[in-house]
Amino acid sequence: EAGVAQSPRYKIIEKRQSVAFWCNPISGHATLYWYQQILGQGPKLLIQFQNNGVVDDSQLPKDRFSAERLKGVDSTLKIQPAKLEDSAVYLCASSLEGGGTVTQYFGPGTRLLVL
Amino acid sequence: AQSVAQPEDQVNVAEGNPLTVKCTYSVSGNPYLFWYVQYPNRGLQFLLKYITGDNLVKGSYGFEAEFNKSQTSFHLKKPSALVSDSALYFCAVRGYNYGQNFVFGPGTRLSVLP
């Protein structure tokens, strides 16, 4: 079974530029999550999708971050404009459903450096 | 609000010795508790979870964890550590009540010394 795919693996941009990350979840997984993991910290949930609808985006900085999952499969997370503090690893995860007992499966992450 | 504490940034243990990585949590209602491991330049891998039932949960790679409701703890354990267990370990919690989402602890770096 193929795992969660993410691209690119690494990205370096200058502040005020825009950047986009892509995630393809495990086939058949209805729920998709985007996390931000700053160096030395645990992952922080940014947004959770159930199929193509948003379940929770309470911690997404909506003035600069946006995410979509138009067809209920793959997803894109965008930052525009980027700030220095956005430097982090962006992790995508998926699960069969969105309940509290489910196991999340994580992709390898995209490491973003904002200069 | 939900929170997870991992009181030790770093745990060092000799190969073959038992290991414990500590986790305490705060959540409204009953908790769902998880342990994940992260190897360098890789995403998080699921180890085990507690949902309900037996307080001792067994997971992947010989790891187990014990849920202690009175102490609000969910410590990760392994009877005999391997050098290959060296990695970053994250505890996570989600509350049973509607509207609560996953919260991860800050992580504990485990080093198993040969």
PDB file of C-alpha atoms in Angstrom:
ATOM      1  CA  GLU A   1       0.000   0.000   0.000  1.00  0.00           C
ATOM      2  CA  ALA A   2       1.421   3.355  -1.033  1.00  0.00           C
ATOM      3  CA  GLY A   3       1.887   5.878   1.753  1.00  0.00           C
ATOM      4  CA  VAL A   4       1.130   9.577   1.916  1.00  0.00           C
ATOM      5  CA  ALA A   5       3.034  11.437  -0.788  1.00  0.00           C
ATOM      6  CA  GLN A   6       4.229  15.018  -0.464  1.00  0.00           C
ATOM      7  CA  SER A   7       6.106  17.364  -2.750  1.00  0.00           C
ATOM      8  CA  PRO A   8       8.398  19.123  -2.882  1.00  0.00           C
ATOM      9  CA  ARG A   9      10.600  17.693  -0.127  1.00  0.00           C
ATOM     10  CA  TYR A  10      12.537  20.924   0.299  1.00  0.00           C
ATOM     11  CA  LYS A  11      11.862  24.543  -0.584  1.00  0.00           C
ATOM     12  CA  ILE A  12      13.838  27.710  -0.015  1.00  0.00           C
ATOM     13  CA  ILE A  13      12.180  31.071  -0.665  1.00  0.00           C
ATOM     14  CA  GLU A  14      12.608  34.671   0.326  1.00  0.00           C
ATOM     15  CA  LYS A  15      10.186  36.413   2.648  1.00  0.00           C
ATOM     16  CA  ARG A  16       7.121  37.876   0.980  1.00  0.00           C
ATOM     17  CA  GLN A  17       7.255  35.226  -1.766  1.00  0.00           C
ATOM     18  CA  SER A  18       4.549  32.617  -2.155  1.00  0.00           C
ATOM     19  CA  VAL A  19       4.880  28.851  -1.956  1.00  0.00           C
ATOM     20  CA  ALA A  20       2.636  25.829  -2.401  1.00  0.00           C
ATOM     21  CA  PHE A  21       2.847  22.302  -1.075  1.00  0.00           C
ATOM     22  CA  TRP A  22       1.082  19.258  -2.461  1.00  0.00           C
ATOM     23  CA  CYS A  23      -0.168  16.139  -0.691  1.00  0.00           C
ATOM     24  CA  ASN A  24      -1.675  12.915  -1.983  1.00  0.00           C
ATOM     25  CA  PRO A  25      -3.183  10.806   0.819  1.00  0.00           C
ATOM     26  CA  ILE A  26      -3.444   7.053   1.079  1.00  0.00           C
ATOM     27  CA  SER A  27      -6.067   5.768  -1.324  1.00  0.00           C
ATOM     28  CA  GLY A  28      -9.488   5.587   0.276  1.00  0.00           C
ATOM     29  CA  HIS A  29      -8.670   7.857   3.199  1.00  0.00           C
ATOM     30  CA  ALA A  30     -11.443  10.387   3.653  1.00  0.00           C
ATOM     31  CA  THR A  31      -9.669  12.628   6.123  1.00  0.00           C
ATOM     32  CA  LEU A  32      -6.615  14.726   5.396  1.00  0.00           C
ATOM     33  CA  TYR A  33      -4.613  16.873   7.803  1.00  0.00           C
ATOM     34  CA  TRP A  34      -1.942  19.540   7.391  1.00  0.00           C
ATOM     35  CA  TYR A  35       0.456  20.117  10.278  1.00  0.00           C
ATOM     36  CA  GLN A  36       3.216  22.659  10.864  1.00  0.00           C
ATOM     37  CA  GLN A  37       6.245  21.388  12.770  1.00  0.00           C
ATOM     38  CA  ILE A  38       8.655  24.094  13.877  1.00  0.00           C
ATOM     39  CA  LEU A  39      12.130  22.915  14.830  1.00  0.00           C
ATOM     40  CA  GLY A  40      12.155  21.569  18.374  1.00  0.00           C
ATOM     41  CA  GLN A  41       8.368  21.426  18.668  1.00  0.00           C
ATOM     42  CA  GLY A  42       5.635  18.901  18.097  1.00  0.00           C
ATOM     43  CA  PRO A  43       3.385  19.115  15.056  1.00  0.00           C
ATOM     44  CA  LYS A  44       0.599  21.680  15.231  1.00  0.00           C
ATOM     45  CA  LEU A  45      -2.609  21.039  13.320  1.00  0.00           C
ATOM     46  CA  LEU A  46      -3.325  23.707  10.715  1.00  0.00           C
ATOM     47  CA  ILE A  47      -6.350  22.274   8.952  1.00  0.00           C
ATOM     48  CA  GLN A  48      -8.382  19.080   8.738  1.00  0.00           C
ATOM     49  CA  PHE A  49     -10.485  18.047   5.744  1.00  0.00           C
ATOM     50  CA  GLN A  50     -13.207  15.434   5.642  1.00  0.00           C
ATOM     51  CA  ASN A  51     -13.514  14.557   1.952  1.00  0.00           C
ATOM     52  CA  ASN A  52     -13.537  18.030   0.348  1.00  0.00           C
ATOM     53  CA  GLY A  53     -14.976  19.898   3.332  1.00  0.00           C
ATOM     54  CA  VAL A  54     -13.103  21.687   6.107  1.00  0.00           C
ATOM     55  CA  VAL A  55     -13.627  20.194   9.579  1.00  0.00           C
ATOM     56  CA  ASP A  56     -11.228  22.358  11.562  1.00  0.00           C
ATOM     57  CA  ASP A  57      -9.102  25.311  10.474  1.00  0.00           C
ATOM     58  CA  SER A  58      -9.045  27.134  13.792  1.00  0.00           C
ATOM     59  CA  GLN A  59      -5.248  27.300  13.909  1.00  0.00           C
ATOM     60  CA  LEU A  60      -4.699  28.230  10.258  1.00  0.00           C
ATOM     61  CA  PRO A  61      -3.384  31.817   9.846  1.00  0.00           C
ATOM     62  CA  LYS A  62      -5.958  32.677   7.274  1.00  0.00           C
ATOM     63  CA  ASP A  63      -4.453  36.020   6.353  1.00  0.00           C
ATOM     64  CA  ARG A  64      -1.596  34.214   4.639  1.00  0.00           C
ATOM     65  CA  PHE A  65      -2.319  30.477   4.587  1.00  0.00           C
ATOM     66  CA  SER A  66      -4.890  28.745   2.440  1.00  0.00           C
ATOM     67  CA  ALA A  67      -5.629  25.123   1.679  1.00  0.00           C
ATOM     68  CA  GLU A  68      -7.942  23.240  -0.613  1.00  0.00           C
ATOM     69  CA  ARG A  69      -8.993  19.691  -1.372  1.00  0.00           C
ATOM     70  CA  LEU A  70     -11.265  20.244  -4.324  1.00  0.00           C
ATOM     71  CA  LYS A  71     -11.967  16.678  -5.403  1.00  0.00           C
ATOM     72  CA  GLY A  72     -11.683  15.096  -1.988  1.00  0.00           C
ATOM     73  CA  VAL A  73      -8.390  13.415  -2.791  1.00  0.00           C
ATOM     74  CA  ASP A  74      -5.153  15.390  -3.034  1.00  0.00           C
ATOM     75  CA  SER A  75      -4.649  18.731  -1.351  1.00  0.00           C
ATOM     76  CA  THR A  76      -2.614  21.906  -1.708  1.00  0.00           C
ATOM     77  CA  LEU A  77      -1.426  24.195   1.091  1.00  0.00           C
ATOM     78  CA  LYS A  78      -0.350  27.691   0.103  1.00  0.00           C
ATOM     79  CA  ILE A  79       1.463  30.465   1.922  1.00  0.00           C
ATOM     80  CA  GLN A  80       1.257  33.985   0.506  1.00  0.00           C
ATOM     81  CA  PRO A  81       3.202  36.019   1.481  1.00  0.00           C
ATOM     82  CA  ALA A  82       5.693  33.989   3.483  1.00  0.00           C
ATOM     83  CA  LYS A  83       7.292  35.271   6.670  1.00  0.00           C
ATOM     84  CA  LEU A  84      10.516  34.214   8.350  1.00  0.00           C
ATOM     85  CA  GLU A  85       8.554  32.466  11.106  1.00  0.00           C
ATOM     86  CA  ASP A  86       6.939  30.171   8.551  1.00  0.00           C
ATOM     87  CA  SER A  87      10.197  28.220   8.316  1.00  0.00           C
ATOM     88  CA  ALA A  88       9.159  24.731   9.390  1.00  0.00           C
ATOM     89  CA  VAL A  89       8.379  21.247   8.180  1.00  0.00           C
ATOM     90  CA  TYR A  90       4.873  20.935   6.766  1.00  0.00           C
ATOM     91  CA  LEU A  91       3.451  17.490   7.337  1.00  0.00           C
ATOM     92  CA  CYS A  92       0.466  15.985   5.609  1.00  0.00           C
ATOM     93  CA  ALA A  93      -1.375  13.066   7.171  1.00  0.00           C
ATOM     94  CA  SER A  94      -4.431  11.030   6.280  1.00  0.00           C
ATOM     95  CA  SER A  95      -6.804   8.647   8.006  1.00  0.00           C
ATOM     96  CA  LEU A  96      -9.741   6.469   6.998  1.00  0.00           C
ATOM     97  CA  GLU A  97     -12.155   8.774   8.775  1.00  0.00           C
ATOM     98  CA  GLY A  98     -12.050  11.721  11.115  1.00  0.00           C
ATOM     99  CA  GLY A  99     -13.004  10.247  14.464  1.00  0.00           C
ATOM    100  CA  GLY A 100     -10.841  10.604  17.539  1.00  0.00           C
ATOM    101  CA  THR A 101      -9.777   6.970  17.607  1.00  0.00           C
ATOM    102  CA  VAL A 102      -8.336   6.826  14.122  1.00  0.00           C
ATOM    103  CA  THR A 103      -4.673   6.348  13.319  1.00  0.00           C
ATOM    104  CA  GLN A 104      -3.121   9.072  11.212  1.00  0.00           C
ATOM    105  CA  TYR A 105      -0.520   8.159   8.605  1.00  0.00           C
ATOM    106  CA  PHE A 106       2.053  10.829   7.876  1.00  0.00           C
ATOM    107  CA  GLY A 107       3.935  11.760   4.750  1.00  0.00           C
ATOM    108  CA  PRO A 108       7.667  12.599   4.768  1.00  0.00           C
ATOM    109  CA  GLY A 109       7.003  16.330   5.003  1.00  0.00           C
ATOM    110  CA  THR A 110       8.131  19.426   3.123  1.00  0.00           C
ATOM    111  CA  ARG A 111      10.935  21.380   4.746  1.00  0.00           C
ATOM    112  CA  LEU A 112      10.480  25.113   4.120  1.00  0.00           C
ATOM    113  CA  LEU A 113      13.170  27.696   4.734  1.00  0.00           C
ATOM    114  CA  VAL A 114      12.201  31.352   4.435  1.00  0.00           C
ATOM    115  CA  LEU A 115      15.146  33.744   4.082  1.00  0.00           C
TER     116      LEU A 115
ATOM    117  CA  ALA B   1      -7.901  23.212  26.463  1.00  0.00           C
ATOM    118  CA  GLN B   2      -6.030  20.051  25.658  1.00  0.00           C
ATOM    119  CA  SER B   3      -2.319  19.820  26.339  1.00  0.00           C
ATOM    120  CA  VAL B   4       0.470  17.275  26.364  1.00  0.00           C
ATOM    121  CA  ALA B   5       3.685  17.448  28.349  1.00  0.00           C
ATOM    122  CA  GLN B   6       6.792  15.414  27.748  1.00  0.00           C
ATOM    123  CA  PRO B   7       8.958  16.448  30.689  1.00  0.00           C
ATOM    124  CA  GLU B   8      12.241  15.153  29.299  1.00  0.00           C
ATOM    125  CA  ASP B   9      13.801  16.693  26.201  1.00  0.00           C
ATOM    126  CA  GLN B  10      16.342  13.880  26.035  1.00  0.00           C
ATOM    127  CA  VAL B  11      16.506  10.342  27.375  1.00  0.00           C
ATOM    128  CA  ASN B  12      19.713   8.324  27.246  1.00  0.00           C
ATOM    129  CA  VAL B  13      19.747   4.598  27.853  1.00  0.00           C
ATOM    130  CA  ALA B  14      22.232   1.807  27.292  1.00  0.00           C
ATOM    131  CA  GLU B  15      21.419  -0.870  24.739  1.00  0.00           C
ATOM    132  CA  GLY B  16      19.692  -3.810  26.374  1.00  0.00           C
ATOM    133  CA  ASN B  17      18.368  -1.760  29.276  1.00  0.00           C
ATOM    134  CA  PRO B  18      14.689  -0.922  29.716  1.00  0.00           C
ATOM    135  CA  LEU B  19      13.538   2.466  28.499  1.00  0.00           C
ATOM    136  CA  THR B  20      10.748   4.813  29.537  1.00  0.00           C
ATOM    137  CA  VAL B  21       9.630   7.970  27.756  1.00  0.00           C
ATOM    138  CA  LYS B  22       7.209   9.991  29.843  1.00  0.00           C
ATOM    139  CA  CYS B  23       3.987  11.699  28.804  1.00  0.00           C
ATOM    140  CA  THR B  24       1.294  13.469  30.791  1.00  0.00           C
ATOM    141  CA  TYR B  25      -1.827  15.040  29.380  1.00  0.00           C
ATOM    142  CA  SER B  26      -4.724  17.321  30.126  1.00  0.00           C
ATOM    143  CA  VAL B  27      -8.035  16.902  28.323  1.00  0.00           C
ATOM    144  CA  SER B  28     -11.727  17.393  28.873  1.00  0.00           C
ATOM    145  CA  GLY B  29     -13.425  14.045  29.202  1.00  0.00           C
ATOM    146  CA  ASN B  30     -11.915  10.712  28.319  1.00  0.00           C
ATOM    147  CA  PRO B  31      -8.692  10.788  26.327  1.00  0.00           C
ATOM    148  CA  TYR B  32      -7.542   9.022  23.233  1.00  0.00           C
ATOM    149  CA  LEU B  33      -3.744   8.736  23.490  1.00  0.00           C
ATOM    150  CA  PHE B  34      -1.127   8.033  20.852  1.00  0.00           C
ATOM    151  CA  TRP B  35       2.604   7.559  20.494  1.00  0.00           C
ATOM    152  CA  TYR B  36       4.455   8.341  17.270  1.00  0.00           C
ATOM    153  CA  VAL B  37       8.145   8.043  16.387  1.00  0.00           C
ATOM    154  CA  GLN B  38      10.058  10.261  13.976  1.00  0.00           C
ATOM    155  CA  TYR B  39      13.315   9.263  12.341  1.00  0.00           C
ATOM    156  CA  PRO B  40      15.540  11.914  10.693  1.00  0.00           C
ATOM    157  CA  ASN B  41      14.074  13.431   7.519  1.00  0.00           C
ATOM    158  CA  ARG B  42      11.014  11.227   7.740  1.00  0.00           C
ATOM    159  CA  GLY B  43       7.417  11.719   8.764  1.00  0.00           C
ATOM    160  CA  LEU B  44       5.883  10.438  11.956  1.00  0.00           C
ATOM    161  CA  GLN B  45       5.239   6.721  12.275  1.00  0.00           C
ATOM    162  CA  PHE B  46       2.456   5.331  14.429  1.00  0.00           C
ATOM    163  CA  LEU B  47       3.545   3.140  17.365  1.00  0.00           C
ATOM    164  CA  LEU B  48       0.452   2.520  19.470  1.00  0.00           C
ATOM    165  CA  LYS B  49      -2.728   4.030  20.844  1.00  0.00           C
ATOM    166  CA  TYR B  50      -5.046   3.792  23.829  1.00  0.00           C
ATOM    167  CA  ILE B  51      -8.742   4.097  23.169  1.00  0.00           C
ATOM    168  CA  THR B  52     -10.427   2.092  25.887  1.00  0.00           C
ATOM    169  CA  GLY B  53     -10.076  -1.166  27.780  1.00  0.00           C
ATOM    170  CA  ASP B  54      -6.837  -2.629  29.090  1.00  0.00           C
ATOM    171  CA  ASN B  55      -4.564   0.060  30.474  1.00  0.00           C
ATOM    172  CA  LEU B  56      -1.484  -1.662  29.034  1.00  0.00           C
ATOM    173  CA  VAL B  57      -1.270  -1.212  25.300  1.00  0.00           C
ATOM    174  CA  LYS B  58       1.168  -3.098  23.102  1.00  0.00           C
ATOM    175  CA  GLY B  59       2.400  -1.666  19.835  1.00  0.00           C
ATOM    176  CA  SER B  60       4.971  -1.901  17.096  1.00  0.00           C
ATOM    177  CA  TYR B  61       8.641  -2.847  17.516  1.00  0.00           C
ATOM    178  CA  GLY B  62       8.167  -4.191  21.060  1.00  0.00           C
ATOM    179  CA  PHE B  63       6.941  -0.923  22.529  1.00  0.00           C
ATOM    180  CA  GLU B  64       4.139  -0.701  25.051  1.00  0.00           C
ATOM    181  CA  ALA B  65       2.490   2.071  27.004  1.00  0.00           C
ATOM    182  CA  GLU B  66       0.521   2.208  30.208  1.00  0.00           C
ATOM    183  CA  PHE B  67      -2.485   4.464  30.618  1.00  0.00           C
ATOM    184  CA  ASN B  68      -2.854   5.800  34.164  1.00  0.00           C
ATOM    185  CA  LYS B  69      -6.030   7.824  34.536  1.00  0.00           C
ATOM    186  CA  SER B  70      -5.388   9.025  38.080  1.00  0.00           C
ATOM    187  CA  GLN B  71      -1.954  10.363  37.142  1.00  0.00           C
ATOM    188  CA  THR B  72      -3.082  11.460  33.661  1.00  0.00           C
ATOM    189  CA  SER B  73      -0.055   9.740  32.210  1.00  0.00           C
ATOM    190  CA  PHE B  74       0.705   7.535  29.222  1.00  0.00           C
ATOM    191  CA  HIS B  75       4.355   6.540  29.484  1.00  0.00           C
ATOM    192  CA  LEU B  76       6.037   4.646  26.659  1.00  0.00           C
ATOM    193  CA  LYS B  77       8.150   1.656  27.616  1.00  0.00           C
ATOM    194  CA  LYS B  78      10.297  -1.068  26.129  1.00  0.00           C
ATOM    195  CA  PRO B  79      11.912  -3.892  28.113  1.00  0.00           C
ATOM    196  CA  SER B  80      15.177  -3.936  26.164  1.00  0.00           C
ATOM    197  CA  ALA B  81      16.338  -0.951  24.107  1.00  0.00           C
ATOM    198  CA  LEU B  82      18.025  -1.233  20.719  1.00  0.00           C
ATOM    199  CA  VAL B  83      20.394   1.277  19.126  1.00  0.00           C
ATOM    200  CA  SER B  84      17.910   1.465  16.248  1.00  0.00           C
ATOM    201  CA  ASP B  85      15.277   2.812  18.670  1.00  0.00           C
ATOM    202  CA  SER B  86      17.169   6.117  18.750  1.00  0.00           C
ATOM    203  CA  ALA B  87      14.725   8.697  17.398  1.00  0.00           C
ATOM    204  CA  LEU B  88      12.304  11.453  18.353  1.00  0.00           C
ATOM    205  CA  TYR B  89       9.168  10.309  20.154  1.00  0.00           C
ATOM    206  CA  PHE B  90       5.902  12.238  20.274  1.00  0.00           C
ATOM    207  CA  CYS B  91       2.919  11.711  22.531  1.00  0.00           C
ATOM    208  CA  ALA B  92      -0.446  12.976  21.292  1.00  0.00           C
ATOM    209  CA  VAL B  93      -3.902  13.281  22.795  1.00  0.00           C
ATOM    210  CA  ARG B  94      -7.389  13.858  21.544  1.00  0.00           C
ATOM    211  CA  GLY B  95     -10.343  14.354  23.814  1.00  0.00           C
ATOM    212  CA  TYR B  96     -13.498  12.307  23.526  1.00  0.00           C
ATOM    213  CA  ASN B  97     -15.735  15.357  23.480  1.00  0.00           C
ATOM    214  CA  TYR B  98     -16.827  16.778  20.158  1.00  0.00           C
ATOM    215  CA  GLY B  99     -14.699  19.588  18.761  1.00  0.00           C
ATOM    216  CA  GLN B 100     -11.434  18.479  20.271  1.00  0.00           C
ATOM    217  CA  ASN B 101      -8.587  17.746  17.937  1.00  0.00           C
ATOM    218  CA  PHE B 102      -5.175  16.146  18.071  1.00  0.00           C
ATOM    219  CA  VAL B 103      -2.535  17.863  20.181  1.00  0.00           C
ATOM    220  CA  PHE B 104       1.071  16.705  20.103  1.00  0.00           C
ATOM    221  CA  GLY B 105       3.667  17.036  22.807  1.00  0.00           C
ATOM    222  CA  PRO B 106       7.021  18.708  22.143  1.00  0.00           C
ATOM    223  CA  GLY B 107       8.828  15.422  21.679  1.00  0.00           C
ATOM    224  CA  THR B 108      11.523  13.486  23.531  1.00  0.00           C
ATOM    225  CA  ARG B 109      14.772  12.539  21.868  1.00  0.00           C
ATOM    226  CA  LEU B 110      15.788   9.006  22.761  1.00  0.00           C
ATOM    227  CA  SER B 111      19.423   7.997  22.413  1.00  0.00           C
ATOM    228  CA  VAL B 112      20.307   4.349  22.897  1.00  0.00           C
ATOM    229  CA  LEU B 113      24.013   3.948  23.471  1.00  0.00           C
ATOM    230  CA  PRO B 114      25.813   0.789  22.336  1.00  0.00           C
TER     231      PRO B 114
END
